[in-house]
Amino acid sequence: MKNNSFKRAFSALAIAAVAASASSMAAFADETNGFTQDQIDASAVKPVVSISVDGNDKGVVYTAAEAKSKTVTVALKVDGAQLKYASTGFHIYYSDKLAITEDPDYGVMNVNSGKAIARLSKSNPKDDPTAPAGMKGVFVATAGDENLGINGEMWTIEFQLPSDVKEGDVYPIDIIYKSNKNAEDLFVNTEVNQAGNLMQAYTFTRGIYNSTVNNTFAANAADVAKCSALSSIDKSYDGYIAIAGAETTTTTTTTTTTTTTTTTTTTTTTTEATTTTTEASTEATTSASTTKGGATTAKPSTSGKAGTSTTKNPKTGVSGTGAGIAVAGLAVAVATAFVLRKKED
């Protein structure tokens, strides 16, 4: 019997504000969906879910003058899954220095669906109260009775940059897989068959950057040239907004001095009728070298995951902790909006 994807995807929203005890979080699924990585890598469908910022893949760098109180649009995009999916659920984390703008007509967050999920049902985006220190989070989900999800923009989020931006700031964005005992994030077909489950496992292991399997994220080289702090951004993030400047500079000055000295000596000797005069000239050269060391400006702190230098710790515009949100960290977290993991007949 065909699964009711819509019901399965959204019934979990009812637990969004319910606190979960440590015991209830003791057992949970992981992103592999029970497959080996070799099986996952052999999946027939290999979705890639990525971030773009104001139309730029991965991220963008603005000057401090451009960025003050600027609004920026971040898009969650998918490729490689044309007409292959229906039920989805993503947790998106972002620096707590950023704020999602509000739709003035509805009084809700400016998190909007894109063309890729136009033929699917959508949930209202939800705040994620379990985001780690230095980060905020939002949960988005879709469902449908047919696999009508296509490639392209799934969701867009409009952020307001802070008024106190400074050169060298980095505001990270991260796509996170989360689960608890009864629910998990999804990217699956309506049949929820082996092909669909493998597609989901590929999405959350290879299709997004993460700290376990795909720890290879790097900022665009042109952006690193503008903001040196991006060179150390956490390799499990998925995107960034950065402020140009604050590069490290070192100045060294060397001075060389050469001194030449000439000495002349005259000796007179007298004996009975003979006088001999001898003149000797001695020349000595001495060379001295002096080096003065210039001051070195300490490498700027990166506002990043975790909060700064950009270690995945809480990803943010401040310093923080460890890699993303480890699944184990869910044990004491609040149960946020998940897509139900249990499959129905």
Coordinates of C-alpha atoms in Angstrom, one line a residue:
M1 CA 0.0 0.0 0.0
K2 CA 1.3 3.5 -0.9
N3 CA 2.7 5.5 2.0
N4 CA 0.9 8.7 2.9
S5 CA 3.9 10.9 2.5
F6 CA 2.1 14.1 3.4
K7 CA 0.9 12.8 6.8
R8 CA 4.3 11.2 7.5
A9 CA 6.2 14.4 6.8
F10 CA 4.1 16.8 8.8
S11 CA 2.7 15.0 11.8
A12 CA 6.1 15.5 13.5
L13 CA 5.5 19.2 13.6
A14 CA 3.2 18.7 16.5
I15 CA 6.2 17.8 18.7
A16 CA 8.1 21.0 17.9
A17 CA 7.7 22.6 21.3
V18 CA 7.9 19.4 23.4
A19 CA 11.0 18.9 25.5
A20 CA 12.7 15.5 25.0
S21 CA 14.3 13.7 27.9
A22 CA 17.7 12.1 27.6
S23 CA 16.3 8.6 27.7
S24 CA 13.9 9.4 24.8
M25 CA 16.8 10.5 22.7
A26 CA 19.0 7.6 23.5
A27 CA 18.2 5.8 20.2
F28 CA 18.3 7.6 16.9
A29 CA 18.9 7.1 13.3
D30 CA 22.0 8.3 11.5
E31 CA 22.4 9.8 8.1
T32 CA 23.5 6.4 6.6
N33 CA 20.0 5.1 6.8
G34 CA 21.5 1.7 7.8
F35 CA 23.6 1.3 4.6
T36 CA 27.3 1.0 4.2
Q37 CA 29.1 3.9 2.6
D38 CA 29.9 1.7 -0.4
Q39 CA 26.2 0.9 -0.9
I40 CA 25.4 4.6 -0.6
D41 CA 28.0 5.6 -3.1
A42 CA 26.5 3.2 -5.6
S43 CA 23.0 4.8 -5.3
A44 CA 21.4 5.4 -8.7
V45 CA 20.3 8.9 -7.6
K46 CA 22.9 11.2 -6.2
P47 CA 21.4 14.5 -5.1
V48 CA 23.7 17.4 -4.2
V49 CA 22.1 20.0 -1.9
S50 CA 24.0 23.3 -1.8
I51 CA 23.9 27.0 -0.7
S52 CA 24.1 30.1 -2.9
V53 CA 24.1 33.7 -1.6
D54 CA 22.7 36.5 -3.7
G55 CA 23.2 34.2 -6.7
N56 CA 26.8 33.3 -5.9
D57 CA 27.6 29.6 -5.2
K58 CA 28.8 28.9 -1.7
G59 CA 28.9 32.6 -0.6
V60 CA 29.6 36.2 -1.1
V61 CA 32.0 38.9 0.2
Y62 CA 30.9 42.5 0.7
T63 CA 32.8 45.6 1.9
A64 CA 31.9 46.8 5.4
A65 CA 30.3 49.9 3.8
E66 CA 28.1 47.7 1.5
A67 CA 27.1 45.3 4.2
K68 CA 25.8 47.6 7.0
S69 CA 22.2 46.6 7.6
K70 CA 22.1 45.0 4.1
T71 CA 19.5 42.2 3.3
V72 CA 20.9 39.1 1.7
T73 CA 19.1 36.2 0.1
V74 CA 20.4 32.7 0.7
A75 CA 19.0 29.8 -1.4
L76 CA 18.9 26.1 -0.7
K77 CA 19.3 24.3 -4.0
V78 CA 19.2 20.7 -5.2
D79 CA 20.7 19.1 -8.3
G80 CA 20.7 15.5 -9.5
A81 CA 17.2 14.6 -8.3
Q82 CA 14.8 15.6 -11.1
L83 CA 11.3 14.1 -10.3
K84 CA 12.8 11.7 -7.8
Y85 CA 11.7 13.1 -4.4
A86 CA 8.6 14.2 -2.4
S87 CA 9.2 14.1 1.3
T88 CA 12.1 16.4 2.5
G89 CA 13.2 17.9 5.8
F90 CA 16.2 20.1 6.3
H91 CA 17.7 21.9 9.3
I92 CA 19.6 25.0 8.2
Y93 CA 21.9 26.7 10.8
Y94 CA 23.3 30.2 10.5
S95 CA 25.3 32.7 12.5
D96 CA 23.4 34.2 15.3
K97 CA 24.6 37.6 14.1
L98 CA 22.2 37.3 11.2
A99 CA 18.5 37.8 11.5
I100 CA 15.8 36.4 9.2
T101 CA 13.6 39.3 8.0
E102 CA 9.8 39.3 8.5
D103 CA 7.1 39.4 5.9
P104 CA 5.2 42.5 6.8
D105 CA 1.9 41.2 5.3
Y106 CA 1.8 37.9 7.3
G107 CA 4.1 38.6 10.2
V108 CA 6.1 35.5 9.5
M109 CA 9.8 34.7 8.6
N110 CA 10.8 35.5 5.1
V111 CA 11.5 31.8 4.3
N112 CA 9.9 31.0 0.9
S113 CA 9.6 28.0 -1.3
G114 CA 11.2 27.9 -4.8
K115 CA 10.3 26.4 -8.1
A116 CA 11.9 23.1 -7.3
I117 CA 9.2 22.2 -4.8
A118 CA 6.3 24.1 -6.4
R119 CA 4.3 20.9 -7.0
L120 CA 4.8 19.6 -3.5
S121 CA 3.1 20.5 -0.2
K122 CA 5.1 22.7 2.1
S123 CA 5.1 23.2 5.9
N124 CA 5.4 26.6 7.5
P125 CA 9.1 27.1 8.3
K126 CA 9.9 26.7 12.0
D127 CA 12.6 28.0 14.3
D128 CA 15.0 25.3 15.6
P129 CA 15.5 25.8 19.3
T130 CA 18.2 23.2 19.5
A131 CA 20.8 25.1 17.5
P132 CA 24.2 25.2 19.3
A133 CA 25.7 28.3 20.9
G134 CA 26.5 31.0 18.4
M135 CA 24.0 29.7 15.9
K136 CA 20.3 29.9 15.1
G137 CA 18.3 27.4 13.1
V138 CA 15.3 27.0 10.8
F139 CA 13.5 23.8 9.8
V140 CA 11.8 23.4 6.3
A141 CA 9.9 20.5 5.0
T142 CA 7.9 19.2 2.0
A143 CA 5.7 16.2 1.2
G144 CA 3.6 14.9 -1.7
D145 CA 1.8 11.8 -3.1
E146 CA 3.9 11.9 -6.3
N147 CA 7.6 12.5 -6.9
L148 CA 7.2 16.0 -8.3
G149 CA 10.3 17.5 -6.7
I150 CA 12.8 18.8 -9.4
N151 CA 16.2 20.4 -9.6
G152 CA 16.7 24.0 -8.7
E153 CA 15.9 26.3 -5.7
M154 CA 13.9 24.6 -3.0
W155 CA 13.9 27.4 -0.4
T156 CA 15.1 31.0 -0.1
I157 CA 15.8 32.8 3.2
E158 CA 16.2 36.6 3.5
F159 CA 18.8 37.7 6.1
Q160 CA 19.5 41.1 7.6
L161 CA 23.2 41.7 8.3
P162 CA 24.1 43.4 11.6
S163 CA 24.7 47.1 11.7
D164 CA 28.0 46.6 13.4
V165 CA 29.7 44.6 10.7
K166 CA 33.5 44.9 10.6
E167 CA 36.2 43.9 8.3
G168 CA 37.1 40.2 8.4
D169 CA 33.7 39.0 9.8
V170 CA 32.5 35.7 8.5
Y171 CA 28.9 34.5 9.0
P172 CA 28.6 30.8 8.3
I173 CA 25.6 28.8 7.0
D174 CA 25.3 25.1 7.5
I175 CA 22.9 22.3 6.4
I176 CA 22.5 19.8 9.2
Y177 CA 21.1 16.3 9.4
K178 CA 19.2 15.7 12.6
S179 CA 17.2 12.9 14.0
N180 CA 15.6 11.6 17.2
K181 CA 14.1 8.3 18.2
N182 CA 10.9 8.8 16.2
A183 CA 11.8 11.2 13.5
E184 CA 14.6 12.2 11.1
D185 CA 15.3 14.7 8.4
L186 CA 14.3 13.3 5.0
F187 CA 15.0 13.4 1.3
V188 CA 13.0 10.4 0.0
N189 CA 10.5 9.3 -2.7
T190 CA 6.9 8.5 -2.1
E191 CA 7.5 4.8 -2.2
V192 CA 10.1 4.9 0.6
N193 CA 11.7 1.9 -1.1
Q194 CA 15.4 0.9 -1.1
A195 CA 16.2 3.3 -4.0
G196 CA 14.6 6.1 -2.1
N197 CA 16.4 5.3 1.2
L198 CA 19.7 5.1 -0.6
M199 CA 19.0 8.5 -2.2
Q200 CA 18.3 9.9 1.2
A201 CA 21.5 8.4 2.6
Y202 CA 23.5 9.8 -0.3
T203 CA 22.0 13.3 0.2
F204 CA 23.0 13.5 3.9
T205 CA 26.5 11.9 3.6
R206 CA 27.8 13.0 0.2
G207 CA 25.2 15.5 -1.0
I208 CA 25.9 18.1 1.8
Y209 CA 29.2 19.0 3.5
N210 CA 29.5 17.4 6.9
S211 CA 32.1 16.5 9.5
T212 CA 32.0 12.8 9.0
V213 CA 32.1 11.9 5.3
N214 CA 32.3 15.0 3.2
N215 CA 34.6 17.3 5.2
T216 CA 35.9 19.2 2.2
F217 CA 34.1 22.6 2.1
A218 CA 36.3 25.6 1.0
A219 CA 35.5 29.2 0.2
N220 CA 35.9 30.4 -3.3
A221 CA 39.5 31.5 -4.0
A222 CA 38.4 35.0 -5.2
D223 CA 36.5 35.4 -1.9
V224 CA 39.5 34.3 0.2
A225 CA 41.6 37.0 -1.6
K226 CA 39.1 39.6 -0.3
C227 CA 38.7 38.2 3.2
S228 CA 41.6 36.2 4.5
A229 CA 39.6 34.8 7.4
L230 CA 37.7 32.6 4.9
S231 CA 40.9 30.5 4.4
S232 CA 40.2 28.8 7.7
I233 CA 36.5 28.4 7.4
D234 CA 35.2 25.0 8.8
K235 CA 35.3 22.3 6.2
S236 CA 31.9 21.0 7.1
Y237 CA 30.0 24.3 6.5
D238 CA 27.9 24.8 3.3
G239 CA 28.0 28.6 2.8
Y240 CA 29.0 32.0 4.1
I241 CA 28.5 35.7 4.0
A242 CA 31.8 37.6 4.7
I243 CA 33.1 41.1 5.0
A244 CA 36.2 42.1 3.1
G245 CA 39.5 43.2 4.7
A246 CA 41.4 42.6 7.9
E247 CA 44.3 40.8 6.2
T248 CA 47.5 40.0 8.0
T249 CA 50.4 42.3 7.1
T250 CA 54.1 42.1 8.0
T251 CA 56.8 44.8 7.4
T252 CA 60.6 44.3 7.7
T253 CA 63.3 47.0 7.1
T254 CA 67.0 46.2 6.7
T255 CA 69.8 48.9 6.8
T256 CA 73.5 48.2 5.8
T257 CA 76.4 50.5 6.8
T258 CA 80.0 50.3 5.4
T259 CA 83.0 52.1 7.1
T260 CA 86.6 52.5 5.5
T261 CA 89.6 53.6 7.6
T262 CA 93.1 54.6 6.2
T263 CA 96.2 54.9 8.5
T264 CA 99.6 56.4 7.5
T265 CA 102.8 55.9 9.6
T266 CA 106.3 57.7 9.1
T267 CA 109.5 56.4 10.7
T268 CA 112.9 58.3 10.7
T269 CA 116.2 56.6 11.6
T270 CA 119.6 58.5 11.9
T271 CA 123.0 56.9 12.0
E272 CA 126.3 58.4 11.4
A273 CA 125.9 59.9 7.9
T274 CA 122.9 58.0 6.6
T275 CA 119.2 58.9 7.0
T276 CA 116.5 56.5 5.7
T277 CA 112.8 57.4 5.7
T278 CA 110.2 54.6 5.4
E279 CA 106.4 55.3 4.9
A280 CA 103.9 52.5 5.3
S281 CA 100.2 52.8 4.5
T282 CA 97.7 50.4 6.0
E283 CA 94.1 50.3 4.9
A284 CA 91.3 48.4 6.8
T285 CA 87.7 48.1 5.8
T286 CA 84.9 47.1 8.3
S287 CA 81.3 46.3 7.3
A288 CA 78.3 46.2 9.7
S289 CA 74.7 45.1 9.0
T290 CA 71.7 46.0 11.2
T291 CA 68.2 44.6 10.8
K292 CA 65.1 46.1 12.3
G293 CA 61.9 43.9 12.6
G294 CA 58.5 45.5 11.8
A295 CA 55.3 44.8 13.7
T296 CA 53.1 42.0 12.7
T297 CA 49.3 42.3 12.8
A298 CA 47.7 39.3 14.4
K299 CA 45.6 37.2 12.1
P300 CA 42.0 38.4 12.3
S301 CA 39.4 36.3 14.1
T302 CA 36.8 34.8 11.8
S303 CA 33.2 35.1 12.8
G304 CA 32.3 31.6 12.0
K305 CA 30.9 28.4 12.9
A306 CA 30.8 28.2 16.5
G307 CA 31.5 31.6 16.4
T308 CA 34.8 32.8 15.0
S309 CA 37.9 31.8 13.6
T310 CA 35.6 29.6 11.7
T311 CA 36.0 26.3 13.2
K312 CA 32.9 24.4 13.0
N313 CA 32.1 25.0 16.5
P314 CA 29.0 26.9 16.8
K315 CA 29.2 28.4 13.4
T316 CA 28.8 32.0 13.7
G317 CA 30.1 35.5 14.0
V318 CA 31.6 34.6 17.3
S319 CA 34.0 31.9 18.7
G320 CA 32.5 28.7 19.5
T321 CA 32.6 24.9 19.9
G322 CA 32.9 21.7 18.0
A323 CA 31.7 20.4 14.6
G324 CA 28.2 21.4 13.6
I325 CA 25.6 19.6 15.8
A326 CA 26.8 16.1 16.5
V327 CA 24.0 13.7 16.6
A328 CA 24.9 12.7 20.1
G329 CA 24.3 16.2 21.2
L330 CA 20.6 15.7 20.6
A331 CA 20.3 13.7 23.9
V332 CA 19.6 16.8 25.9
A333 CA 18.2 19.0 23.2
V334 CA 14.6 20.1 22.6
A335 CA 12.7 18.0 20.0
T336 CA 12.3 20.4 17.1
A337 CA 10.3 19.9 13.9
F338 CA 11.4 16.7 12.3
V339 CA 10.0 14.6 9.5
L340 CA 8.8 11.3 11.0
R341 CA 11.2 8.5 10.4
K342 CA 8.7 5.7 10.8
K343 CA 7.5 4.4 7.5
E344 CA 3.8 3.7 7.2
D345 CA 2.1 1.0 5.1

